C-alpha cells in the first residue's frame, strides 16, 4: 500500500442512521480483521450507533449540516458548517493519507468525500437503497466507484454501479440461515422494527392489528416492538391493557437475536433491515416509508415481494383491520410461512461485505489521478 506503511488506512464516512451505519460497521469489522486501520467519520447522531463497532475503530465527529433540516437560521449556517468540516477533514487526510475513503450516505459524509476529492485520494460511495440519496447522487460522478446494495439502483446517466449487496453486521452473519420454527400452537414471536424515521404509524396501527387477532392465535403471541421515545409509554400501555406480552423499547441492541427467534417481522423497508431479514431468512410484512426520498423503500422491497418472501403494504393502504388479516394469514399457515422463510434466504447476499471489501481494496491499489 501507499507510503510503505505497515497498516493501510481506510476512512469511512456515514450519516447518523442505522441504515448508513450498519453497513459501515460490517465493513469496519472485516477490514480490521484483514489488518487495516479503520477510521469512522460521522456526526453526533451517528456517534450513537458506534457502540457496536469494534473498539479499535477510530471515531471522529466532524462538523456538517443538512440544507433540508432545521429552521431558517440552521439552513443559513449549513454551508459554513460544511465548509468548516471540509477544512478539518482535508487537513486530517493530508496528514494521514488514507489509502481509500468510502462514504455510506447522509450529509455527515460531505466533508470527508469532498476532502478526498480535493486531495485526489481513491474514493467510493456505497448506496444501500434502490434510489441514490441526495449526497451519494451528488458524489456519484466524483468518485472512483459506486457500490450498490439494492439492484437495480437508479443511477445518473453514464455511471456504472457495482452490485455488491448490503453488508450485514457480524451478529447478523452469525445467524445466517438460522433454523426457522414455523407458527404453531406454542409461543410465537412477532418483531416490529420501524427504523429511526417514520415509526409512529407502526406504533399507531400495529398494536390494534395484533390485538384484533383471533384469540386462539393471540394467546400464543409475544411482541417485541421498537417505538420512538415519545410513543413508548402509550404503546406499552396499549399492549398491557390488551393483555399482550410485549417488550417495547426505543432501540433493541439485540435485533439479530430477536429476528432469528421471530416467526414474523413487521418492518419498514429500509435497506439494512431487508438485508438482515434476507440473510437470516424470515417472513415479513414490509411497510415502505412513504416520505423516503424517491420512494426508495418501495424499490428496496421489490426483491422480497417478488420472491414471495414478504407482503408489501403501501402506507396509504395501511389500517389495522387489513394488517390484522395479513398477520393472521401468515401466523396460521406454517407451510406458507416456511416457504416465505426459504424465499427470503434466496434473496440474501451473504458475501456482500467481502465483495465490498474487494472493491475498496481494488480502488486503493489502483490509486487515482
Tab-separated table of N, CA and C in Angstrom, residues 253-364:
chain	number	residue	atom	x	y	z
A	253	UNK	N	-30.770	-3.550	21.109
A	253	UNK	CA	-29.372	-3.827	20.812
A	253	UNK	C	-29.137	-5.237	20.321
A	254	UNK	N	-30.182	-6.066	20.391
A	254	UNK	CA	-30.042	-7.479	20.015
A	254	UNK	C	-31.013	-7.859	18.910
A	255	UNK	N	-31.194	-6.963	17.932
A	255	UNK	CA	-32.123	-7.233	16.830
A	255	UNK	C	-31.813	-8.548	16.121
A	256	UNK	N	-30.544	-8.888	15.825
A	256	UNK	CA	-30.280	-10.166	15.138
A	256	UNK	C	-30.823	-11.371	15.901
A	257	UNK	N	-30.672	-11.375	17.225
A	257	UNK	CA	-31.190	-12.479	18.030
A	257	UNK	C	-32.708	-12.516	17.982
A	258	UNK	N	-33.333	-11.369	18.169
A	258	UNK	CA	-34.797	-11.304	18.139
A	258	UNK	C	-35.331	-11.697	16.767
A	259	UNK	N	-34.622	-11.296	15.714
A	259	UNK	CA	-35.044	-11.633	14.363
A	259	UNK	C	-34.970	-13.141	14.126
A	260	UNK	N	-33.914	-13.760	14.599
A	260	UNK	CA	-33.751	-15.201	14.384
A	260	UNK	C	-34.774	-16.008	15.170
A	261	UNK	N	-35.318	-15.422	16.240
A	261	UNK	CA	-36.313	-16.113	17.070
A	261	UNK	C	-37.743	-15.827	16.630
A	262	UNK	N	-37.934	-14.908	15.694
A	262	UNK	CA	-39.279	-14.468	15.315
A	262	UNK	C	-39.918	-15.385	14.277
A	263	UNK	N	-41.231	-15.529	14.383
A	263	UNK	CA	-41.997	-16.191	13.333
A	263	UNK	C	-42.371	-15.207	12.224
A	264	UNK	N	-42.449	-13.910	12.582
A	264	UNK	CA	-42.845	-12.871	11.628
A	264	UNK	C	-42.186	-11.559	12.001
A	265	UNK	N	-41.759	-10.814	10.986
A	265	UNK	CA	-41.195	-9.482	11.196
A	265	UNK	C	-42.064	-8.466	10.469
A	266	UNK	N	-42.463	-7.431	11.185
A	266	UNK	CA	-43.195	-6.310	10.594
A	266	UNK	C	-42.236	-5.132	10.619
A	267	UNK	N	-41.946	-4.562	9.458
A	267	UNK	CA	-40.851	-3.601	9.384
A	267	UNK	C	-41.071	-2.566	8.296
A	268	UNK	N	-40.408	-1.434	8.454
A	268	UNK	CA	-40.197	-0.537	7.340
A	268	UNK	C	-39.307	-1.272	6.338
A	269	UNK	N	-39.168	-0.705	5.153
A	269	UNK	CA	-38.390	-1.367	4.107
A	269	UNK	C	-37.030	-0.711	3.921
A	270	UNK	N	-36.393	-0.380	5.042
A	270	UNK	CA	-35.038	0.135	4.976
A	270	UNK	C	-34.092	-0.929	4.451
A	271	UNK	N	-33.051	-0.500	3.750
A	271	UNK	CA	-32.163	-1.446	3.084
A	271	UNK	C	-31.470	-2.384	4.066
A	272	UNK	N	-31.024	-1.863	5.211
A	272	UNK	CA	-30.335	-2.715	6.177
A	272	UNK	C	-31.283	-3.735	6.799
A	273	UNK	N	-32.511	-3.302	7.089
A	273	UNK	CA	-33.497	-4.247	7.636
A	273	UNK	C	-33.776	-5.362	6.650
A	274	UNK	N	-33.914	-5.018	5.371
A	274	UNK	CA	-34.184	-6.028	4.351
A	274	UNK	C	-33.007	-6.982	4.204
A	275	UNK	N	-31.780	-6.443	4.277
A	275	UNK	CA	-30.605	-7.311	4.201
A	275	UNK	C	-30.591	-8.288	5.375
A	276	UNK	N	-30.887	-7.792	6.579
A	276	UNK	CA	-30.907	-8.664	7.760
A	276	UNK	C	-31.987	-9.740	7.631
A	277	UNK	N	-33.189	-9.341	7.212
A	277	UNK	CA	-34.299	-10.286	7.043
A	277	UNK	C	-33.944	-11.354	6.029
A	278	UNK	N	-33.271	-10.970	4.955
A	278	UNK	CA	-32.914	-11.910	3.900
A	278	UNK	C	-31.842	-12.887	4.364
A	279	UNK	N	-30.806	-12.378	5.019
A	279	UNK	CA	-29.689	-13.232	5.437
A	279	UNK	C	-30.134	-14.228	6.501
A	280	UNK	N	-30.954	-13.780	7.447
A	280	UNK	CA	-31.455	-14.687	8.489
A	280	UNK	C	-32.581	-15.553	7.936
A	281	UNK	N	-33.399	-14.976	7.056
A	281	UNK	CA	-34.446	-15.736	6.379
A	281	UNK	C	-35.736	-15.817	7.169
A	282	UNK	N	-36.508	-14.730	7.150
A	282	UNK	CA	-37.748	-14.702	7.916
A	282	UNK	C	-38.896	-14.102	7.089
A	283	UNK	N	-40.127	-14.588	7.282
A	283	UNK	CA	-41.297	-13.968	6.648
A	283	UNK	C	-41.442	-12.542	7.151
A	284	UNK	N	-41.939	-11.669	6.294
A	284	UNK	CA	-42.068	-10.271	6.715
A	284	UNK	C	-43.276	-9.617	6.085
A	285	UNK	N	-43.759	-8.594	6.774
A	285	UNK	CA	-44.715	-7.644	6.231
A	285	UNK	C	-43.973	-6.320	6.191
A	286	UNK	N	-43.764	-5.782	5.004
A	286	UNK	CA	-42.975	-4.569	4.827
A	286	UNK	C	-43.883	-3.389	4.507
A	287	UNK	N	-43.648	-2.288	5.202
A	287	UNK	CA	-44.447	-1.073	5.030
A	287	UNK	C	-43.495	0.060	4.680
A	288	UNK	N	-43.258	0.310	3.383
A	288	UNK	CA	-42.303	1.346	2.997
A	288	UNK	C	-42.672	2.715	3.554
A	289	UNK	N	-41.658	3.439	3.956
A	289	UNK	CA	-41.822	4.799	4.473
A	289	UNK	C	-42.175	5.716	3.311
A	290	UNK	N	-43.394	6.254	3.332
A	290	UNK	CA	-43.898	6.998	2.176
A	290	UNK	C	-43.092	8.256	1.874
A	291	UNK	N	-42.479	8.855	2.897
A	291	UNK	CA	-41.747	10.106	2.697
A	291	UNK	C	-40.291	9.885	2.299
A	292	UNK	N	-39.886	8.630	2.127
A	292	UNK	CA	-38.497	8.349	1.759
A	292	UNK	C	-38.176	8.958	0.399
A	293	UNK	N	-36.958	9.477	0.262
A	293	UNK	CA	-36.531	10.121	-0.981
A	293	UNK	C	-36.711	9.190	-2.171
A	294	UNK	N	-37.441	9.666	-3.188
A	294	UNK	CA	-37.620	8.862	-4.397
A	294	UNK	C	-38.390	7.577	-4.163
A	295	UNK	N	-39.128	7.504	-3.037
A	295	UNK	CA	-39.852	6.280	-2.672
A	295	UNK	C	-38.905	5.079	-2.708
A	296	UNK	N	-37.683	5.280	-2.201
A	296	UNK	CA	-36.678	4.225	-2.333
A	296	UNK	C	-36.994	2.985	-1.516
A	297	UNK	N	-37.801	3.114	-0.452
A	297	UNK	CA	-38.104	1.914	0.332
A	297	UNK	C	-38.990	0.942	-0.444
A	298	UNK	N	-39.870	1.460	-1.293
A	298	UNK	CA	-40.662	0.561	-2.139
A	298	UNK	C	-39.741	-0.177	-3.105
A	299	UNK	N	-38.755	0.535	-3.663
A	299	UNK	CA	-37.778	-0.114	-4.543
A	299	UNK	C	-36.996	-1.179	-3.782
A	300	UNK	N	-36.629	-0.874	-2.537
A	300	UNK	CA	-35.876	-1.838	-1.728
A	300	UNK	C	-36.624	-3.157	-1.548
A	301	UNK	N	-37.948	-3.046	-1.414
A	301	UNK	CA	-38.760	-4.209	-1.040
A	301	UNK	C	-39.102	-5.126	-2.210
A	302	UNK	N	-38.824	-4.701	-3.434
A	302	UNK	CA	-39.312	-5.444	-4.596
A	302	UNK	C	-38.782	-6.873	-4.677
A	303	UNK	N	-37.508	-7.073	-4.310
A	303	UNK	CA	-36.934	-8.423	-4.420
A	303	UNK	C	-37.641	-9.393	-3.487
A	304	UNK	N	-37.853	-9.000	-2.230
A	304	UNK	CA	-38.526	-9.886	-1.279
A	304	UNK	C	-39.977	-10.123	-1.690
A	305	UNK	N	-40.636	-9.064	-2.135
A	305	UNK	CA	-42.022	-9.218	-2.581
A	305	UNK	C	-42.088	-10.159	-3.782
A	306	UNK	N	-41.208	-9.936	-4.758
A	306	UNK	CA	-41.223	-10.748	-5.968
A	306	UNK	C	-40.915	-12.208	-5.713
A	307	UNK	N	-40.116	-12.473	-4.684
A	307	UNK	CA	-39.761	-13.856	-4.359
A	307	UNK	C	-40.843	-14.552	-3.545
A	308	UNK	N	-41.851	-13.795	-3.107
A	308	UNK	CA	-42.890	-14.384	-2.259
A	308	UNK	C	-42.471	-14.484	-0.805
A	309	UNK	N	-41.454	-13.689	-0.420
A	309	UNK	CA	-40.955	-13.732	0.952
A	309	UNK	C	-41.631	-12.716	1.854
A	310	UNK	N	-42.329	-11.759	1.239
A	310	UNK	CA	-42.878	-10.658	2.017
A	310	UNK	C	-44.206	-10.189	1.444
A	311	UNK	N	-45.036	-9.660	2.331
A	311	UNK	CA	-46.245	-8.937	1.928
A	311	UNK	C	-45.905	-7.459	1.989
A	312	UNK	N	-46.092	-6.752	0.887
A	312	UNK	CA	-45.786	-5.330	0.811
A	312	UNK	C	-47.074	-4.531	0.981
A	313	UNK	N	-47.089	-3.644	1.968
A	313	UNK	CA	-48.276	-2.842	2.264
A	313	UNK	C	-47.936	-1.357	2.112
A	314	UNK	N	-48.423	-0.686	1.075
A	314	UNK	CA	-48.180	0.754	0.955
A	314	UNK	C	-48.771	1.488	2.158
A	315	UNK	N	-48.078	2.496	2.603
A	315	UNK	CA	-48.527	3.237	3.772
A	315	UNK	C	-49.927	3.808	3.566
A	316	UNK	N	-50.258	4.172	2.329
A	316	UNK	CA	-51.563	4.761	2.036
A	316	UNK	C	-52.700	3.764	2.249
A	317	UNK	N	-52.372	2.471	2.248
A	317	UNK	CA	-53.411	1.449	2.437
A	317	UNK	C	-53.271	0.714	3.766
A	318	UNK	N	-52.485	1.285	4.660
A	318	UNK	CA	-52.255	0.630	5.945
A	318	UNK	C	-53.371	0.968	6.928
A	319	UNK	N	-54.052	-0.060	7.418
A	319	UNK	CA	-55.016	0.106	8.512
A	319	UNK	C	-54.993	-1.170	9.336
A	320	UNK	N	-55.455	-1.067	10.558
A	320	UNK	CA	-55.244	-2.192	11.480
A	320	UNK	C	-56.076	-3.414	11.095
A	321	UNK	N	-57.225	-3.217	10.456
A	321	UNK	CA	-58.059	-4.359	10.072
A	321	UNK	C	-57.375	-5.204	8.998
A	322	UNK	N	-56.909	-4.540	7.936
A	322	UNK	CA	-56.239	-5.268	6.857
A	322	UNK	C	-54.931	-5.883	7.353
A	323	UNK	N	-54.193	-5.137	8.172
A	323	UNK	CA	-52.922	-5.658	8.683
A	323	UNK	C	-53.150	-6.879	9.565
A	324	UNK	N	-54.196	-6.851	10.359
A	324	UNK	CA	-54.507	-7.999	11.213
A	324	UNK	C	-54.775	-9.247	10.375
A	325	UNK	N	-55.495	-9.075	9.272
A	325	UNK	CA	-55.779	-10.209	8.387
A	325	UNK	C	-54.489	-10.765	7.780
A	326	UNK	N	-53.569	-9.876	7.423
A	326	UNK	CA	-52.301	-10.330	6.840
A	326	UNK	C	-51.448	-11.055	7.866
A	327	UNK	N	-51.434	-10.539	9.094
A	327	UNK	CA	-50.700	-11.224	10.166
A	327	UNK	C	-51.291	-12.607	10.405
A	328	UNK	N	-52.628	-12.675	10.470
A	328	UNK	CA	-53.300	-13.949	10.703
A	328	UNK	C	-52.993	-14.950	9.591
A	329	UNK	N	-52.975	-14.479	8.353
A	329	UNK	CA	-52.694	-15.361	7.218
A	329	UNK	C	-51.352	-16.064	7.396
A	330	UNK	N	-50.350	-15.314	7.825
A	330	UNK	CA	-49.013	-15.898	7.994
A	330	UNK	C	-48.936	-16.760	9.254
A	331	UNK	N	-49.519	-16.276	10.340
A	331	UNK	CA	-49.364	-16.960	11.630
A	331	UNK	C	-50.246	-18.191	11.771
A	332	UNK	N	-51.133	-18.436	10.809
A	332	UNK	CA	-51.960	-19.642	10.849
A	332	UNK	C	-51.636	-20.584	9.681
A	333	UNK	N	-50.547	-20.307	8.986
A	333	UNK	CA	-50.182	-21.113	7.823
A	333	UNK	C	-48.709	-21.511	7.918
A	334	UNK	N	-48.399	-22.535	8.709
A	334	UNK	CA	-46.988	-22.903	8.907
A	334	UNK	C	-46.262	-23.263	7.620
A	335	UNK	N	-46.936	-23.925	6.703
A	335	UNK	CA	-46.288	-24.303	5.461
A	335	UNK	C	-45.959	-23.059	4.619
A	336	UNK	N	-46.926	-22.146	4.534
A	336	UNK	CA	-46.700	-20.916	3.783
A	336	UNK	C	-45.625	-20.051	4.415
A	337	UNK	N	-45.620	-19.977	5.758
A	337	UNK	CA	-44.607	-19.186	6.459
A	337	UNK	C	-43.217	-19.770	6.227
A	338	UNK	N	-43.113	-21.088	6.237
A	338	UNK	CA	-41.820	-21.737	5.982
A	338	UNK	C	-41.339	-21.446	4.569
A	339	UNK	N	-42.271	-21.438	3.621
A	339	UNK	CA	-41.909	-21.117	2.243
A	339	UNK	C	-41.428	-19.673	2.136
A	340	UNK	N	-42.079	-18.761	2.858
A	340	UNK	CA	-41.638	-17.359	2.865
A	340	UNK	C	-40.229	-17.244	3.445
A	341	UNK	N	-39.946	-18.023	4.477
A	341	UNK	CA	-38.616	-18.018	5.079
A	341	UNK	C	-37.561	-18.447	4.064
A	342	UNK	N	-37.835	-19.528	3.338
A	342	UNK	CA	-36.887	-20.006	2.322
A	342	UNK	C	-36.752	-18.997	1.182
A	343	UNK	N	-37.842	-18.365	0.828
A	343	UNK	CA	-37.802	-17.368	-0.245
A	343	UNK	C	-36.942	-16.172	0.159
A	344	UNK	N	-37.028	-15.767	1.425
A	344	UNK	CA	-36.194	-14.658	1.907
A	344	UNK	C	-34.719	-15.014	1.779
A	345	UNK	N	-34.367	-16.232	2.152
A	345	UNK	CA	-32.972	-16.670	2.045
A	345	UNK	C	-32.487	-16.634	0.607
A	346	UNK	N	-33.388	-16.906	-0.330
A	346	UNK	CA	-32.990	-16.916	-1.741
A	346	UNK	C	-32.603	-15.528	-2.235
A	347	UNK	N	-33.021	-14.480	-1.495
A	347	UNK	CA	-32.705	-13.099	-1.880
A	347	UNK	C	-31.446	-12.574	-1.190
A	348	UNK	N	-30.888	-13.362	-0.297
A	348	UNK	CA	-29.766	-12.894	0.513
A	348	UNK	C	-28.486	-12.798	-0.305
A	349	UNK	N	-27.630	-11.862	0.085
A	349	UNK	CA	-26.275	-11.751	-0.464
A	349	UNK	C	-25.299	-11.796	0.711
A	350	UNK	N	-25.063	-12.984	1.249
A	350	UNK	CA	-24.239	-13.101	2.459
A	350	UNK	C	-22.787	-12.705	2.259
A	351	UNK	N	-22.335	-12.627	0.994
A	351	UNK	CA	-20.932	-12.253	0.722
A	351	UNK	C	-20.778	-10.755	0.445
A	352	UNK	N	-21.796	-9.964	0.767
A	352	UNK	CA	-21.770	-8.538	0.436
A	352	UNK	C	-20.574	-7.822	1.070
A	353	UNK	N	-20.262	-8.141	2.318
A	353	UNK	CA	-19.143	-7.470	2.983
A	353	UNK	C	-17.830	-7.777	2.268
A	354	UNK	N	-17.624	-9.042	1.936
A	354	UNK	CA	-16.402	-9.437	1.230
A	354	UNK	C	-16.316	-8.759	-0.135
A	355	UNK	N	-17.441	-8.723	-0.843
A	355	UNK	CA	-17.447	-8.114	-2.176
A	355	UNK	C	-17.162	-6.616	-2.106
A	356	UNK	N	-17.733	-5.941	-1.094
A	356	UNK	CA	-17.456	-4.511	-0.936
A	356	UNK	C	-15.995	-4.294	-0.557
A	357	UNK	N	-15.471	-5.141	0.323
A	357	UNK	CA	-14.063	-5.035	0.719
A	357	UNK	C	-13.147	-5.233	-0.482
A	358	UNK	N	-13.483	-6.199	-1.336
A	358	UNK	CA	-12.674	-6.427	-2.535
A	358	UNK	C	-12.659	-5.182	-3.426
A	359	UNK	N	-13.829	-4.527	-3.535
A	359	UNK	CA	-13.928	-3.350	-4.382
A	359	UNK	C	-13.081	-2.202	-3.837
A	360	UNK	N	-13.171	-1.938	-2.536
A	360	UNK	CA	-12.411	-0.813	-1.989
A	360	UNK	C	-10.912	-1.113	-2.005
A	361	UNK	N	-10.534	-2.372	-1.814
A	361	UNK	CA	-9.112	-2.717	-1.888
A	361	UNK	C	-8.591	-2.545	-3.320
A	362	UNK	N	-9.420	-2.891	-4.302
A	362	UNK	CA	-9.024	-2.717	-5.692
A	362	UNK	C	-8.814	-1.237	-6.007
A	363	UNK	N	-9.749	-0.398	-5.528
A	363	UNK	CA	-9.631	1.042	-5.758
A	363	UNK	C	-8.359	1.580	-5.091
A	364	UNK	N	-8.094	1.108	-3.862
A	364	UNK	CA	-6.917	1.571	-3.133
A	364	UNK	C	-5.626	1.199	-3.865
